[in-house]
XYZ file of C-alpha atoms in Angstrom:
161
model
C 114.132 -9.705 -113.221
C 111.398 -12.176 -114.102
C 107.925 -10.951 -114.959
C 105.035 -12.087 -112.751
C 103.007 -15.043 -114.053
C 99.928 -14.130 -116.080
C 96.543 -14.864 -114.523
C 94.778 -15.083 -117.898
C 95.281 -18.210 -119.917
C 94.895 -18.231 -123.673
C 94.214 -21.032 -126.106
C 96.091 -20.799 -129.345
C 94.085 -21.696 -132.436
C 96.598 -20.726 -135.094
C 99.796 -18.779 -135.077
C 97.908 -15.520 -135.814
C 94.941 -15.721 -133.390
C 94.604 -16.329 -129.691
C 91.328 -16.609 -127.787
C 90.610 -16.474 -124.080
C 90.316 -19.954 -122.545
C 86.901 -19.172 -121.094
C 84.146 -17.694 -123.249
C 83.487 -14.056 -122.668
C 80.175 -12.962 -121.218
C 78.051 -10.793 -123.445
C 77.747 -7.202 -122.265
C 74.068 -7.259 -123.238
C 71.492 -8.210 -120.669
C 68.998 -10.662 -122.132
C 65.450 -10.268 -120.897
C 63.584 -13.461 -120.193
C 60.100 -12.104 -119.574
C 57.960 -10.365 -122.179
C 57.191 -7.567 -119.725
C 60.866 -6.836 -119.237
C 61.646 -7.085 -122.942
C 58.793 -4.791 -123.905
C 59.205 -2.352 -121.029
C 60.728 0.399 -123.146
C 58.166 2.930 -124.263
C 58.382 5.327 -127.170
C 56.204 8.259 -128.226
C 54.305 7.886 -131.476
C 54.770 11.564 -132.291
C 57.233 13.813 -130.480
C 54.687 16.593 -129.988
C 52.167 14.327 -128.196
C 52.352 12.312 -124.986
C 50.903 9.035 -126.348
C 53.465 6.255 -125.897
C 53.501 2.607 -126.962
C 55.885 -0.250 -126.327
C 58.873 -0.072 -128.629
C 58.515 -3.772 -129.474
C 54.846 -3.333 -130.470
C 55.743 -0.420 -132.731
C 58.556 -2.415 -134.344
C 56.243 -5.349 -135.035
C 53.572 -3.058 -136.495
C 56.102 -1.437 -138.828
C 57.423 -4.813 -139.981
C 53.921 -6.133 -140.668
C 52.949 -2.991 -142.576
C 56.075 -3.173 -144.740
C 55.593 -6.887 -145.503
C 51.926 -6.580 -146.460
C 50.158 -5.115 -149.451
C 51.558 -1.597 -150.081
C 48.071 -0.198 -150.673
C 46.976 -1.465 -147.224
C 49.882 -0.136 -145.148
C 47.601 2.211 -143.215
C 45.133 -0.564 -142.441
C 47.849 -2.945 -141.228
C 49.656 -0.325 -139.160
C 46.420 0.769 -137.470
C 45.277 -2.796 -136.814
C 48.615 -3.680 -135.216
C 48.910 -0.511 -133.117
C 45.365 -0.420 -131.698
C 45.996 -3.211 -129.144
C 49.172 -1.371 -128.090
C 47.206 1.807 -127.399
C 43.938 0.401 -126.021
C 43.320 -2.704 -123.936
C 41.208 -5.499 -125.394
C 38.545 -4.662 -122.809
C 38.455 -1.001 -123.903
C 38.130 -2.033 -127.536
C 35.414 -4.608 -126.817
C 33.295 -2.317 -124.645
C 33.464 0.653 -127.031
C 31.502 1.493 -130.127
C 34.674 2.226 -132.046
C 35.030 5.768 -133.244
C 31.279 6.358 -133.131
C 31.140 7.326 -136.797
C 27.823 5.546 -137.353
C 25.734 5.781 -134.224
C 22.837 3.413 -133.679
C 19.872 4.456 -131.615
C 20.096 3.124 -128.071
C 23.835 2.349 -128.254
C 25.200 3.738 -124.985
C 28.731 2.350 -125.263
C 31.476 4.978 -125.125
C 33.584 5.854 -128.142
C 37.336 5.249 -128.086
C 39.401 8.141 -126.737
C 39.232 10.784 -129.480
C 42.645 12.301 -128.701
C 44.369 8.904 -128.875
C 42.608 8.111 -132.153
C 43.616 11.488 -133.610
C 47.261 10.900 -132.673
C 47.143 7.368 -134.092
C 45.653 8.556 -137.392
C 48.213 11.332 -137.645
C 51.086 8.934 -136.937
C 49.849 6.367 -139.476
C 49.433 9.082 -142.129
C 52.967 10.414 -141.570
C 54.517 6.934 -141.436
C 52.754 5.805 -144.616
C 53.808 9.004 -146.403
C 57.454 8.368 -145.471
C 57.458 4.642 -146.194
C 54.935 3.928 -148.892
C 54.108 7.002 -150.877
C 50.745 8.585 -151.585
C 48.594 5.505 -152.246
C 49.481 3.702 -149.028
C 47.249 5.732 -146.687
C 43.513 6.195 -146.829
C 41.444 7.258 -143.845
C 38.827 4.708 -144.897
C 41.397 1.921 -144.354
C 42.175 3.264 -140.881
C 38.470 3.379 -140.021
C 38.031 -0.179 -141.341
C 40.943 -1.372 -139.204
C 39.389 0.167 -136.086
C 36.047 -1.495 -136.846
C 37.716 -4.847 -137.452
C 39.781 -4.704 -134.260
C 36.743 -3.713 -132.161
C 34.822 -6.644 -133.626
C 37.748 -9.001 -132.967
C 38.054 -7.734 -129.382
C 34.378 -8.466 -128.764
C 34.766 -12.005 -130.091
C 37.863 -12.461 -127.974
C 36.099 -11.251 -124.817
C 33.045 -13.393 -125.603
C 35.168 -16.538 -125.963
C 37.079 -15.641 -122.803
C 33.849 -15.359 -120.782
C 32.379 -18.547 -122.242
C 35.494 -20.523 -121.206
C 35.208 -19.318 -117.602
């Protein structure tokens, strides 16, 4: 009895290997939009509900590892702040409110989110950079710098309109 003809054709490259005639489709789905690619959220700390985009967290970790080891906390905080707060929230706030000026009625950034962020940065720096890589002063400086940058960004956005 003859066997039925095969429906799959193969191209022979050498006596040892054979490949399918048509290229195989990748099982992975490639996302074309940034929203779809960044849609996966992850918690900063398991015991808290604050989540950030997985892609933002990955980029923050990479930047912190590439930079100056003594400034890991600063870099990590600066990169994660826009993932936690919107640019509008940062621009309209008075940061952490550590130094209050008379007559400044702007709200401070959400204290619980800032506490979680500081805790995460401290733990991450401890695990990845040792003792000298985290200083609360660096975290505070990063918050101040990002708030200032957000204000400049919002100012230029309104002047273009």
